Coordinates of C-alpha atoms in Angstrom, one line a residue:
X1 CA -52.8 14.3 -74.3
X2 CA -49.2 13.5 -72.8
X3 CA -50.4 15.1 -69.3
X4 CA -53.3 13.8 -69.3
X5 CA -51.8 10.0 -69.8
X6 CA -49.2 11.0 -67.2
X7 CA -52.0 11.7 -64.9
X8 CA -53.5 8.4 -65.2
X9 CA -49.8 6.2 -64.6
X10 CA -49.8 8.5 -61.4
X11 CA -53.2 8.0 -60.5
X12 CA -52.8 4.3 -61.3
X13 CA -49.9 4.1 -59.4
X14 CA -50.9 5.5 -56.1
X15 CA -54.1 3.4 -56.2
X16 CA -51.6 0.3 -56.7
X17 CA -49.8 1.5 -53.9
X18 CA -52.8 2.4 -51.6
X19 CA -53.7 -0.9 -52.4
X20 CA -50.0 -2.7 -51.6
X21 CA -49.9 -0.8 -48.4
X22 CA -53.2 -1.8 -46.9
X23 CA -52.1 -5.6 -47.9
X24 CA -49.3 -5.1 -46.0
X25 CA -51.3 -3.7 -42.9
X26 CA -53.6 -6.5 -43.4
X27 CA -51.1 -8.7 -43.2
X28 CA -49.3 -7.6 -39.6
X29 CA -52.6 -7.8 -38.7
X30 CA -53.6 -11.3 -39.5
X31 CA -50.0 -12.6 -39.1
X32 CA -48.8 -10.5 -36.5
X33 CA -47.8 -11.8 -32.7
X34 CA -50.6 -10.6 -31.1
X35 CA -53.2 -11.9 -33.4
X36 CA -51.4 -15.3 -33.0
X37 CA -51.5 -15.4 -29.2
X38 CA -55.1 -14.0 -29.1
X39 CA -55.7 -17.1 -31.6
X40 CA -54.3 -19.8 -29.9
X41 CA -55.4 -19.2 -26.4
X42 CA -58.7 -19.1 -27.9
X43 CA -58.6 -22.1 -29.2
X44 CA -57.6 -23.6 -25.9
X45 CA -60.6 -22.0 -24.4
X46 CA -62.1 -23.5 -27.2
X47 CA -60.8 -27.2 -25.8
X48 CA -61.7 -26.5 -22.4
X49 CA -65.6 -25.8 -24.0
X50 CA -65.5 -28.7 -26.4
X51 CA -65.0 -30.5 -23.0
X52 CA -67.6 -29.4 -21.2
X53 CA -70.1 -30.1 -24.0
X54 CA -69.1 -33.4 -24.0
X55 CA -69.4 -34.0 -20.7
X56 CA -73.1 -32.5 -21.2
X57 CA -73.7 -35.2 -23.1
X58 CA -73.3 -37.1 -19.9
X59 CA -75.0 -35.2 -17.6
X60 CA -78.0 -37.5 -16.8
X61 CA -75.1 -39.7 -15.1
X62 CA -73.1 -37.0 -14.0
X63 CA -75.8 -34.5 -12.2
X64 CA -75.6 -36.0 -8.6
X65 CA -71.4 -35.9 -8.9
X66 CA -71.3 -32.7 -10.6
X67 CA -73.6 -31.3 -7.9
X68 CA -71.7 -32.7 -5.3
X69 CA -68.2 -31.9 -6.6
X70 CA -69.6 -28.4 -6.9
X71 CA -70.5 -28.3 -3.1
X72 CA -67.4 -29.8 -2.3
X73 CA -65.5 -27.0 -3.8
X74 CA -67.6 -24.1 -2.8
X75 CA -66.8 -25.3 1.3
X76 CA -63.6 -25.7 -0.2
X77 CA -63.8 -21.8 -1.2
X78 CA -65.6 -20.4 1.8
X79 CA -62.5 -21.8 4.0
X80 CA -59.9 -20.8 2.0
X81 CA -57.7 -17.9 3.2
X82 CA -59.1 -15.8 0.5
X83 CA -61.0 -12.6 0.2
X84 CA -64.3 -13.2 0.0
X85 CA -64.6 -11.1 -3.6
X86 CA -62.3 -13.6 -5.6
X87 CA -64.5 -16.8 -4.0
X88 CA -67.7 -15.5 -5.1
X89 CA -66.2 -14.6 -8.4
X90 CA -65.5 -17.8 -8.6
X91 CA -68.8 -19.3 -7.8
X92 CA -71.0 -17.9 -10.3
X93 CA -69.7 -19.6 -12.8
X94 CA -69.6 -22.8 -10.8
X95 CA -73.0 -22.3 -10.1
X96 CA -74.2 -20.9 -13.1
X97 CA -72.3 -23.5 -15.4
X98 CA -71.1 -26.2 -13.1
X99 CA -69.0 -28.3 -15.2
X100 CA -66.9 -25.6 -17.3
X101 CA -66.5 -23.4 -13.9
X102 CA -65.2 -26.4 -11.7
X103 CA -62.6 -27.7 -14.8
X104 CA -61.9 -23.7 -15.0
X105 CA -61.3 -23.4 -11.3
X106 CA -59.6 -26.7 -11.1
X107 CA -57.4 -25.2 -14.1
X108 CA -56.2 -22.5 -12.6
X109 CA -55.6 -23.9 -9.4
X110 CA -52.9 -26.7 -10.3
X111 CA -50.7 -24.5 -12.5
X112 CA -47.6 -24.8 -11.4
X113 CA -45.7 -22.4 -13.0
X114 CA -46.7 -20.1 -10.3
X115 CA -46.2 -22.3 -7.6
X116 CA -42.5 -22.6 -8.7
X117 CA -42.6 -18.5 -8.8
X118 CA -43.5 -18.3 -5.2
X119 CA -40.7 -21.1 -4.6
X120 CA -38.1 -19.1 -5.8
X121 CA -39.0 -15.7 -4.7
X122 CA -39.6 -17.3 -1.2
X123 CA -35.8 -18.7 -2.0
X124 CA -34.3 -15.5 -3.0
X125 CA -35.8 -13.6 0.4
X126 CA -34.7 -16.8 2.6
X127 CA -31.1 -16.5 1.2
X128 CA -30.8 -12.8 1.5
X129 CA -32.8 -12.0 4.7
X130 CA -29.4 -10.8 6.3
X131 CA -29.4 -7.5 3.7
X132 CA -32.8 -5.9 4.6
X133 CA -32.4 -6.4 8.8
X134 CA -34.2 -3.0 10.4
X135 CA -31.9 -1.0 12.6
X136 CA -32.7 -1.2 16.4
X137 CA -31.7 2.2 17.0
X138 CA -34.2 3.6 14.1
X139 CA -36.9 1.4 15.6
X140 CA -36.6 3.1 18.9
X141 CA -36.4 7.0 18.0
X142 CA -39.5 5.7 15.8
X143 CA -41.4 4.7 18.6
X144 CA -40.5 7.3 21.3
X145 CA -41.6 9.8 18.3
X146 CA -44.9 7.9 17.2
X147 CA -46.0 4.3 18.6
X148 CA -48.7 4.0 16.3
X149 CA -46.1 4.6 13.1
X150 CA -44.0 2.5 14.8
X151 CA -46.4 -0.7 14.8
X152 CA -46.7 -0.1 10.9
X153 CA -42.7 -0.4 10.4
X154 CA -42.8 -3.1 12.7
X155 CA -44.9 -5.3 10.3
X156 CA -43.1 -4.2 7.7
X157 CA -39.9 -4.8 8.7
X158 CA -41.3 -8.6 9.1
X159 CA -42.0 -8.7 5.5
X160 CA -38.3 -7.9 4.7
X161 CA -39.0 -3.9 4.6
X162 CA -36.6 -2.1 7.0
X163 CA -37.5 1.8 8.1
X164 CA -34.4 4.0 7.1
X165 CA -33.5 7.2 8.2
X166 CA -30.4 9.4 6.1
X167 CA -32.5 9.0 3.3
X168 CA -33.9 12.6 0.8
X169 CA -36.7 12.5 -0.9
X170 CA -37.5 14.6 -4.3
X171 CA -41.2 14.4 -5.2
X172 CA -42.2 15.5 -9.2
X173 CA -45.4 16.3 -10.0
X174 CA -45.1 15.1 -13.4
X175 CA -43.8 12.8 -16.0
X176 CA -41.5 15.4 -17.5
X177 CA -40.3 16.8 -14.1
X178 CA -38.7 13.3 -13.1
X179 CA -37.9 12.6 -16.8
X180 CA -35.3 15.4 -16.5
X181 CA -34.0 14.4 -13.4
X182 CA -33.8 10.7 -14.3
X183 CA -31.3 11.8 -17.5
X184 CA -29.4 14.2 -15.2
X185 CA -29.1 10.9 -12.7
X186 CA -27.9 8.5 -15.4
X187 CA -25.6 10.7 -16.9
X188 CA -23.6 10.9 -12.8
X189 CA -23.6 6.5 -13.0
X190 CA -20.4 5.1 -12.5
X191 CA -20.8 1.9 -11.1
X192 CA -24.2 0.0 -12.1
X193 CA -27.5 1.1 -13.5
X194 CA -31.0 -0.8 -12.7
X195 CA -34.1 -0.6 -14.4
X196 CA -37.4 -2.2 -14.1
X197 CA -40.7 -0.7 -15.4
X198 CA -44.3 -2.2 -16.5
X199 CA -44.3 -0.8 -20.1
X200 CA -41.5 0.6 -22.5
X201 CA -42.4 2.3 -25.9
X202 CA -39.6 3.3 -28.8
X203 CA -40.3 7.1 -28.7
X204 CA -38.8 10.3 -27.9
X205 CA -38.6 9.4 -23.8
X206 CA -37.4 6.0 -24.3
X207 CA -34.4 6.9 -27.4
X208 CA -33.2 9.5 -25.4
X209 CA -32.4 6.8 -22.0
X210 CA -31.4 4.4 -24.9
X211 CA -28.6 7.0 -25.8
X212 CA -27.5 7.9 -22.2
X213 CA -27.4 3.8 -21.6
X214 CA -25.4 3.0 -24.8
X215 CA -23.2 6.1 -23.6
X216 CA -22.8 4.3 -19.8
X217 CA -21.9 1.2 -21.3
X218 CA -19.3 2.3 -23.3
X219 CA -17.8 4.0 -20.1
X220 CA -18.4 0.6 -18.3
X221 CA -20.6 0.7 -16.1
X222 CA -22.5 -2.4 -15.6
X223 CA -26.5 -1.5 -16.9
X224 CA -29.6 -4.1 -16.1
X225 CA -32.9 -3.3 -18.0
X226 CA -35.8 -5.5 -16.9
X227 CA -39.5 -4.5 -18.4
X228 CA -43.0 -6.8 -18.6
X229 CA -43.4 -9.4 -20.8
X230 CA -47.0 -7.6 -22.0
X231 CA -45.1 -4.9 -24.1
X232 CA -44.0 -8.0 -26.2
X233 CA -47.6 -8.0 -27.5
X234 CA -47.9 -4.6 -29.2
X235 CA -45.1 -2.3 -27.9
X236 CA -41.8 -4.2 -28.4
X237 CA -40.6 -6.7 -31.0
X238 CA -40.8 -10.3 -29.4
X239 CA -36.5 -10.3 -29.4
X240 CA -35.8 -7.4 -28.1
X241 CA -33.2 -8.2 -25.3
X242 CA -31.5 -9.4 -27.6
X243 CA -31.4 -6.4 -29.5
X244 CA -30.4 -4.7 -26.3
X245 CA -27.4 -7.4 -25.2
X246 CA -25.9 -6.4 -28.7
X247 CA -25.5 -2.9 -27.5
X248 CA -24.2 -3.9 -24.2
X249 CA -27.2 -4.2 -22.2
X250 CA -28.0 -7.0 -20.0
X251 CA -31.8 -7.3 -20.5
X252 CA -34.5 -10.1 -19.3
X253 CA -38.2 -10.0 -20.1
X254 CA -40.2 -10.9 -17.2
X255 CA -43.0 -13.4 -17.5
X256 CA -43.1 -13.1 -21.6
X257 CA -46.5 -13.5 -23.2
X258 CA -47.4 -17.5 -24.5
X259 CA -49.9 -18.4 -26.2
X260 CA -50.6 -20.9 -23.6
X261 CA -53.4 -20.9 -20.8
X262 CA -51.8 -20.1 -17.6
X263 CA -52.6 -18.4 -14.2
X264 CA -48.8 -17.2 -14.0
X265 CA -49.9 -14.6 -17.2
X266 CA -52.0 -12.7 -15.3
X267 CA -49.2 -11.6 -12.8
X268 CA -47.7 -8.4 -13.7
X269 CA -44.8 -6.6 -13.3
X270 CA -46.2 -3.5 -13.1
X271 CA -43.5 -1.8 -10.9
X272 CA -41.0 1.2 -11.8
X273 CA -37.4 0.8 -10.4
X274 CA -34.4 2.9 -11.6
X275 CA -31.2 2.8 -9.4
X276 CA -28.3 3.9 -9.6
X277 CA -24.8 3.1 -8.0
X278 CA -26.8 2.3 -5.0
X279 CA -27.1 5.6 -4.2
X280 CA -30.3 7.1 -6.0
X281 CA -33.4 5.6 -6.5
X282 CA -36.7 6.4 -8.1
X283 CA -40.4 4.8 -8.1
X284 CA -43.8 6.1 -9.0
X285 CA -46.3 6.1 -11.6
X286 CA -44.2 6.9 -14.4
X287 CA -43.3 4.9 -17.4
X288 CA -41.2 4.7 -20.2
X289 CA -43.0 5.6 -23.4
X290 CA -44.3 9.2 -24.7
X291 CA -47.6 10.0 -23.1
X292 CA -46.2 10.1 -19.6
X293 CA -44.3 13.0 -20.2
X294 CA -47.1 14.5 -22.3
X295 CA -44.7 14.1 -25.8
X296 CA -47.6 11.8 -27.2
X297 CA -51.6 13.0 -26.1
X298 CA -53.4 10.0 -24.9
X299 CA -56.3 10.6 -22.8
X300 CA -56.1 14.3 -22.6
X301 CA -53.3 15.8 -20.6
X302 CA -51.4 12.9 -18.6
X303 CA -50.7 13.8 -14.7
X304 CA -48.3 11.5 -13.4
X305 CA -45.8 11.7 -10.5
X306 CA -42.4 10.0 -9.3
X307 CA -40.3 10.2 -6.1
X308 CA -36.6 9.6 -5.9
X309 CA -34.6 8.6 -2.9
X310 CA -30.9 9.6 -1.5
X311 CA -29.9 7.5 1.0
X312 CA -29.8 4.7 3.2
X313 CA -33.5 3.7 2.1
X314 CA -31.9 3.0 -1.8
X315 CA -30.5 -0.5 -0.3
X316 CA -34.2 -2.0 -0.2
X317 CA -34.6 -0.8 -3.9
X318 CA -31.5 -2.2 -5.3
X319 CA -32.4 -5.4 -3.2
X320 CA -36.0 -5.7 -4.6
X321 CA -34.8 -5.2 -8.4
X322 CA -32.4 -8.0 -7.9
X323 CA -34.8 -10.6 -6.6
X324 CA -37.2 -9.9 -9.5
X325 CA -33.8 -10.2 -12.1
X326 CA -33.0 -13.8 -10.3
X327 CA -36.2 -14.9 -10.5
X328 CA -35.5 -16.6 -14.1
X329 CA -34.4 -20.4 -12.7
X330 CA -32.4 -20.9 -15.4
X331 CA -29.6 -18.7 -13.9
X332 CA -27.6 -19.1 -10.7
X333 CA -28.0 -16.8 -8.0
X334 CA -25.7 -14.2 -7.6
X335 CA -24.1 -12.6 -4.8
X336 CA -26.3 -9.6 -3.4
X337 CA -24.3 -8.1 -0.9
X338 CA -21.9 -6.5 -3.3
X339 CA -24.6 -4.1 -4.8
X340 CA -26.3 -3.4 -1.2
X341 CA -23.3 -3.5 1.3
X342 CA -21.8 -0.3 -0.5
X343 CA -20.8 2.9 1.6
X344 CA -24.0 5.8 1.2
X345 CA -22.6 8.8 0.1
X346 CA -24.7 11.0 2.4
X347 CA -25.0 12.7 5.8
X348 CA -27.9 12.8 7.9
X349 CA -30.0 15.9 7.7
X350 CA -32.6 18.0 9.5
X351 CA -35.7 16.8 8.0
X352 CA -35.1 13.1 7.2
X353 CA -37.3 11.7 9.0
X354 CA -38.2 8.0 8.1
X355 CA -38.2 6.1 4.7
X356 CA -40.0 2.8 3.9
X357 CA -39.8 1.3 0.5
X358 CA -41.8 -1.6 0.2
X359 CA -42.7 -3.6 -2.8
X360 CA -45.8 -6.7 -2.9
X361 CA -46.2 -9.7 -4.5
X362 CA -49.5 -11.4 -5.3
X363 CA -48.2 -15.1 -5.0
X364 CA -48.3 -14.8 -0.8
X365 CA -50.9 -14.0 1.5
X366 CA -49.9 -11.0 2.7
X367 CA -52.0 -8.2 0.6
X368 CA -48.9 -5.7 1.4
X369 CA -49.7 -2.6 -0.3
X370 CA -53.4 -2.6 0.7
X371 CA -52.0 -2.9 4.6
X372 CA -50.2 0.4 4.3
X373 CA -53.1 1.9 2.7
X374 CA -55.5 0.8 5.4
X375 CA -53.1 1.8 8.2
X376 CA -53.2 5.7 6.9
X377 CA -56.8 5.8 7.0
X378 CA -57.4 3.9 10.4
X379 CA -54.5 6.6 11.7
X380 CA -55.3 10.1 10.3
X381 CA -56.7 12.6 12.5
X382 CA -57.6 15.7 9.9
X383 CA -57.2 14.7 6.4
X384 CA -56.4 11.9 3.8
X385 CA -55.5 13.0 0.2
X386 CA -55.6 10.1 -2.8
X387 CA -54.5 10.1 -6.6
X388 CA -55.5 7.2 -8.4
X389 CA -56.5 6.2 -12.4
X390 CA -58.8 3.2 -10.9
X391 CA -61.3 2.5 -8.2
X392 CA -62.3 -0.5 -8.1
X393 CA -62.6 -1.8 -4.0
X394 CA -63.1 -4.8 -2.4
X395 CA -64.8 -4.4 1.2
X396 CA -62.0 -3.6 3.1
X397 CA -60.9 -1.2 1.4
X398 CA -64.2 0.5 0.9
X399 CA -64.7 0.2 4.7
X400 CA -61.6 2.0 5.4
X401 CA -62.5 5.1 3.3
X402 CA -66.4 5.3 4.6
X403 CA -65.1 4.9 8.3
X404 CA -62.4 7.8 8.2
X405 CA -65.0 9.8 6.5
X406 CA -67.6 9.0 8.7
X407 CA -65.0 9.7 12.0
X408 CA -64.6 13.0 10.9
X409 CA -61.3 12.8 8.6
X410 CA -61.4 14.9 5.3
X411 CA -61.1 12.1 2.5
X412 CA -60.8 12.9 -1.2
X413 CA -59.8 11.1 -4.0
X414 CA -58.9 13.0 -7.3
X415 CA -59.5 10.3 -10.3
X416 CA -59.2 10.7 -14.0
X417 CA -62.2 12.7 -15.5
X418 CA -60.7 10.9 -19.2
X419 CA -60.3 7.5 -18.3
X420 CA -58.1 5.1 -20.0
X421 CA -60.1 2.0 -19.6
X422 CA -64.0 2.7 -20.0
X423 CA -65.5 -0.5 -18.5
X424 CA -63.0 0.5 -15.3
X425 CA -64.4 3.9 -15.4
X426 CA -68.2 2.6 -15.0
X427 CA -67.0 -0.2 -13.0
X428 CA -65.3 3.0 -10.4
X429 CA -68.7 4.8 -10.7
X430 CA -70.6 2.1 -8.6
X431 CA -68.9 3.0 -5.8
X432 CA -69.2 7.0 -6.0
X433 CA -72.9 6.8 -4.4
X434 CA -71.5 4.9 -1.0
X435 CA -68.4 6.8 -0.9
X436 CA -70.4 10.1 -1.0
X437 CA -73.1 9.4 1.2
X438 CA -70.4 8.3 4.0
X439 CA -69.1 11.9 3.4
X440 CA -66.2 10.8 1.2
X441 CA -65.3 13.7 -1.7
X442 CA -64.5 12.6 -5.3
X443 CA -62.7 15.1 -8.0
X444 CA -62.3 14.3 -11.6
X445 CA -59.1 15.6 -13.3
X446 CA -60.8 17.6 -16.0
X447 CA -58.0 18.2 -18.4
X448 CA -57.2 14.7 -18.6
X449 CA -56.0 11.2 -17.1
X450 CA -54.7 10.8 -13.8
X451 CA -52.1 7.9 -13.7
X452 CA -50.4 9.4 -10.4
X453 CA -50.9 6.7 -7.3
X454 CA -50.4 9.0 -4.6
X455 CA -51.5 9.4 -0.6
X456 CA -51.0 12.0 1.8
X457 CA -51.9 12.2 5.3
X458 CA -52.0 15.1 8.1
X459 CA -48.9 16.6 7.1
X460 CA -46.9 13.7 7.5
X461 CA -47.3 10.9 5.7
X462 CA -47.5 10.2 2.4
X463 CA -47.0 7.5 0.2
X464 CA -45.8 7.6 -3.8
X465 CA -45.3 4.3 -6.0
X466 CA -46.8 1.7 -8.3
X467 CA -50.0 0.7 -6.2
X468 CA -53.4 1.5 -7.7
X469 CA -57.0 1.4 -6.0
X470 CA -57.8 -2.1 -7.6
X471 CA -57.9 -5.9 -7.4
X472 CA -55.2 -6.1 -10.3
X473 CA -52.7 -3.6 -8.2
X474 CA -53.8 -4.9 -4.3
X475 CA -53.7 -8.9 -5.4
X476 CA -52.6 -9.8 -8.9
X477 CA -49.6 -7.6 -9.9
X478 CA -46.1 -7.3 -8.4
X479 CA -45.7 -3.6 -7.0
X480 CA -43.8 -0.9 -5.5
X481 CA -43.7 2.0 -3.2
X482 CA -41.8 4.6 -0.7
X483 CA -43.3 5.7 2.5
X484 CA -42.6 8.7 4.2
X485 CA -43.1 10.1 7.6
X486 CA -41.6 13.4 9.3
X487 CA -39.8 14.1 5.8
X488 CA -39.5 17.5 5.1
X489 CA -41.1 16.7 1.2
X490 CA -44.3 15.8 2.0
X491 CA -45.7 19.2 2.1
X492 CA -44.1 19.3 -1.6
X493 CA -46.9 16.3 -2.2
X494 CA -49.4 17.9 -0.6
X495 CA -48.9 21.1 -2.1
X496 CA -49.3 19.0 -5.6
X497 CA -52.3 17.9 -4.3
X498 CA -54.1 21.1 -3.6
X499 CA -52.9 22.9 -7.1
X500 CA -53.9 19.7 -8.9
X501 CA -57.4 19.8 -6.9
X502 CA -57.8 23.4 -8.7
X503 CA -58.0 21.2 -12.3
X504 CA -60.6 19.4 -10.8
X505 CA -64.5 19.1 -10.9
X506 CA -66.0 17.8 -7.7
X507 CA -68.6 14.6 -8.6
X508 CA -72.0 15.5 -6.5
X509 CA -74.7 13.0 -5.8
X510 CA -77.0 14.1 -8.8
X511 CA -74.2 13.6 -10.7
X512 CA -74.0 9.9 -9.9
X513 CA -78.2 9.5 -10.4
X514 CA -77.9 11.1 -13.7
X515 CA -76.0 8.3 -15.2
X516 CA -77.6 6.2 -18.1
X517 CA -79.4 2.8 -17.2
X518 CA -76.9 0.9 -19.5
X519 CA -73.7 2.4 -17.7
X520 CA -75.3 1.5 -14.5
X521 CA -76.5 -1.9 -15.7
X522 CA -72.8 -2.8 -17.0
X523 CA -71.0 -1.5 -13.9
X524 CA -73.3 -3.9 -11.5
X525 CA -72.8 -6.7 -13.2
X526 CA -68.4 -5.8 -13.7
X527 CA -68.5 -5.3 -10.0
X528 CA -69.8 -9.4 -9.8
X529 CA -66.6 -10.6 -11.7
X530 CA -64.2 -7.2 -10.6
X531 CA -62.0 -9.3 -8.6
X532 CA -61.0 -11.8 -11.5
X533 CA -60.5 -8.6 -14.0

C-alpha cells in the first residue's frame, strides 16, 4: 500500500510539474520579446488599415484624386533611378488597392532614419577618403597585365575600394576549417581585435571565441564585437552588450529590432568581419553559432566557406569595420588612421597577385556587389563556377548568366538541395527552366545546405564573401567581399568547387516540369513581390 501511495505523490508530482513547465513555456512565449515586437508592429499595420477603411468611406469624393495621385506616383516610379523589379513591386499594390499602397509607399519613402544613415556613412567615407587611395604603381602592372581587370579596379577604386598587392590568401572549404584558424588567429592578437558578423548564437563555436576574447582582454588588447540587431529577436538577450562591456568588451548592436514601422529595419548587417592587429583578416559565409561548423545539424550537412587575408589588402577591412562601428551618431568620430596607417608585417611573394575587398551598402545607388558579379560573367572566356543558398534574380542578373551561357562559357551554380527558407526555394525554382534552356547547369548539394557565396572564373578569378544571388544581398543588406585575380589560391577554390560538385545531383529539365501545380503557382506569384522580400 506504502508503494503504491508513493507512486501516486510521484506521479502527481511530475504531472504538477509537466504542468508548471509548459506554463512557463507558455509564458516566454506570450510575453517574450519577439511576440511583443511581432504584436505591436501589427498593430501599427493595423493603424495604417484602419486608415484606409476610413478613407473608403470617402471614396465617392476621393476616386478622381486617388486615381490621379496614383498616376502621379507611378510616373513618379517609372523615372526613378530604380530597378525596374522594386517599381512594379510597388505598383501592384497601388493599383490593386490604391489608397493603402500610396500611404504605404508614401510611408516608406519619408523615413528618415535611413536618410540620416546614408548621411553619416556618406560622412564617415568623405572624412576618411585619404586611407583607402589606390596605388598608381598597382594600377599600372594591373593594366599592362590585364586591361579589362583593370577597368573593374578602376571603378572600384572610385567607390573607396583600392586593389592591393602583398596581400595571402587562405581559402577554407568549411565552417570548421576557418573555425580553427580563426582561434589559432586570436590567440597571436596583440594590439586590437575586430568583429562584425550577421548572426551570433551562445553555443559551442561562440563560448569558445568568448573564452579566447575574455583571455585577450585581460592581456589588453583592445577587442570590438559588433553583430545585427535581428539576433536580439530569438538568439541573444535584448542587453547583451552590456553583458559583454562587463567582461571587457566593447560591443554595439547595429540597427536593434523596434517594435516600430520603419524602412531602416529591413537593412541588414549581414556581413562577416574579423581583424586582427591590422594584419589578418577574414570574410565569407560563415557565422558564429553551431550549425556552421556542423556542431548543431540544421538543414542536413551545412557547406560553408571563408577566406582570410595577410597583407596590404587587411587596411580596407579594418577601414570598413570601423565606418559600420561609427555609424551610431551618438558617438564622436574617432581617429582612423591609427588602426590603418600601421606597418604590414609581410613581404611580397611570388603568387600575390591582386586583392580587392569591397563591401556594399544598400542606402546608395551603386548596386556594388552585383557590379563585380556581372563583370565576371561579361569577362570569362571558359568557365564560371557559383555557390549560392538563394536564387532569386532580377533581369540583369539573369541576363548575365543566360548570355555567358549562351556565348559559350561553362556556367554552373551549385545550390542547396535542403533549403533553409522554403518559399525562397520555390521562388529559385522559377528561374531553373530559363537558366537551363540558355545552357546554364544547376547542381543541388545533396547532403545538405549550401550557405557558401562563392565565384570562380577561368583560373583566375574568384570571389569569396557575404554576397548572395538575391534582392535582400544585391540591394537591401550591407555586405562584404574579397576579390582575387592571379593569386596563387584560387585553384584551392576551384578545386573545392569540383569535389563539392561530386556531392551534387545535376537538376535536368524534366525535373523542373515535374514540379507540383501549387509549388509552381506560389513561386509565380513570390516572383511578383521578390524584390520587396
Amino acid at each position: 500500500m506504502s508503494n503504491n501511495l508513493n507512486l501516486a505523490e510521484k506521479t502527481t508530482a511530475l504531472k504538477k510539474h509537466t504542468v508548471e513547465k509548459g506554463k512557463r513555456g507558455l509564458f516566454s512565449v506570450v510575453f517574450g520579446r519577439t511576440f511583443v515586437v511581432i504584436l505591436l508592429l501589427l498593430l501599427q499595420m493595423g493603424v495604417l488599415f484602419l486608415g484606409f477603411n476610413w478613407l473608403s468611406e470617402y471614396m465617392i469624393y476621393a476616386y478622381g484624386g486617388t486615381v490621379l495621385l496614383t498616376a502621379l506616383l507611378v510616373i513618379f516610379l517609372i523615372n526613378k533611378r530604380e530597378n525596374p523589379a522594386f517599381m512594379i513591386a510597388w505598383m501592384i499594390p497601388m493599383l490593386l488597392v490604391p489608397i493603402f499602397g500610396i500611404l504605404l509607399y508614401v510611408f516608406c519613402s519619408i523615413q528618415q532614419e535611413t536618410k540620416i544613415l546614408r548621411r553619416r556613412l556618406e560622412k564617415l567615407d568623405s572624412d576618411n577618403r585619404n586611407l583607402s587611395q589606390q596605388k598608381p604603381a598597382v594600377m599600372l602592372r594591373l593594366e599592362e597585365d590585364n586591361p579589362s581587370q583593370a577597368n573593374l579596379s578602376r571603378y572600384l577604386g572610385k567607390m573607396g575600394f583600392p586593389t592591393y598587392q602583398n596581400t595571402s590568401a587562405k581559402y577554407f572549404p568549411s565552417g570548421e576549417t576557418k573555425f580553427e584558424e580563426m582561434k589559432i588567429q586570436l590567440e597571436k592578437a596583440k594590439s586590437f581585435i575586430f568583429m562584425e558578423y550577421f548572426i551570433v548564437a551562445k553555443g559551442y563555436m561562440w563560448d569558445s571565441i568568448l573564452e579566447i576574447l575574455e583571455a585577450k582582454v585581460k592581456e589588453g588588447v583592445e577587442v570590438r564585437f559588433m553583430y545585427d540587431g535581428m539576433c536580439s529577436l530569438s538568439l541573444l538577450p535584448y542587453h547583451y552588450p552590456e553583458e559583454l562591456k562587463k567582461k571587457g568588451i566593447q560591443c554595439r548592436m547595429f540597427s536593434p529590432i523596434r517594435p516600430v514601422l520603419s524602412t531602416v529595419q529591413n537593412n541588414r548587417d549581414h556581413r562577416k568581419i574579423l581583424v586582427i592587429d591590422g594584419q589578418v583578416a577574414f570574410t565569407g559565409g560563415v557565422n558564429l553559432a553551431d550549425e556552421y561548423i556542423n556542431q548543431k545539424e540544421r538543414f542536413g550537412h551545412w557547406k560553408d566557406t571563408a577566406i582570410m587575408l595577410q597583407g596590404e589588402a587587411v587596411r580596407s577591412f579594418t577601414l570598413m569595420f570601423l565606418k559600420m562601428w561609427n555609424t551610431d551618431k551618438r558617438i564622436v568620430q574617432e581617429n582612423f588612421a591609427k588602426y590603418i596607417n600601421i606597418p604590414i608585417q609581410r613581404t611580397p611573394e611570388k603568387g600575390d597577385g591582386y586583392v580587392i575587398p569591397y563591401s556594399d551598402m544598400p542606402l546608395d545607388e551603386e548596386i556594388l556587389g552585383e557590379q563585380v558579379y556581372i563583370d565576371i560573367l561579361f569577362n570569362a572566356q571558359r568557365y564560371v563556377h557559383i555557390m549560392t543558398p538563394y536564387l532569386i534574380l532580377d533581369y540583369e542578373m539573369l541576363h548575365a548568366l543566360t548570355y555567358a551561357a549562351k556565348r559559350g562559357v561553362e556556367v554552373i551554380i551549385i545550390m542547396p538541395h535542403i533549403p533553409d527558407k522554403k518559399y525562397a526555394f520555390i521562388l529559385a525554382k522559377t528561374y531553373y527552366e530559363e537558366l537551363l534552356e540558355a545552357g546554364v547547369q544547376i547542381y543541388e548539394y545533396t547532403p545538405g545546405f549550401v550557405h557558401a557565396k562563392v565565384f570562380v572564373s577561368d583560373d583566375c578569378k574568384a570571389v569569396v564573401g557575404t554576397i548572395n544571388l538575391d534582392y535582400r544581398s544585391l540591394y537591401l543588406h550591407f555586405e562584404c567581399a574579397a576579390m582575387l585575380y592571379r593569386n596563387k589560391e584560387i585553384p584551392n577554390i576551384e578545386k573545392d568547387f569540383q569535389e563539392t560538385l561530386t556531392k551534387c545531383q545535376k537538376v535536368m529539365p524534366g525535373d523542373v516540369r515535374r514540379e507540383g501545380i501549387k509549388n509552381v503557382i506560389t513561386g509565380r506569384v513570390l516572383r511578383l513581390f521578390a524584390p520587396l522580400m
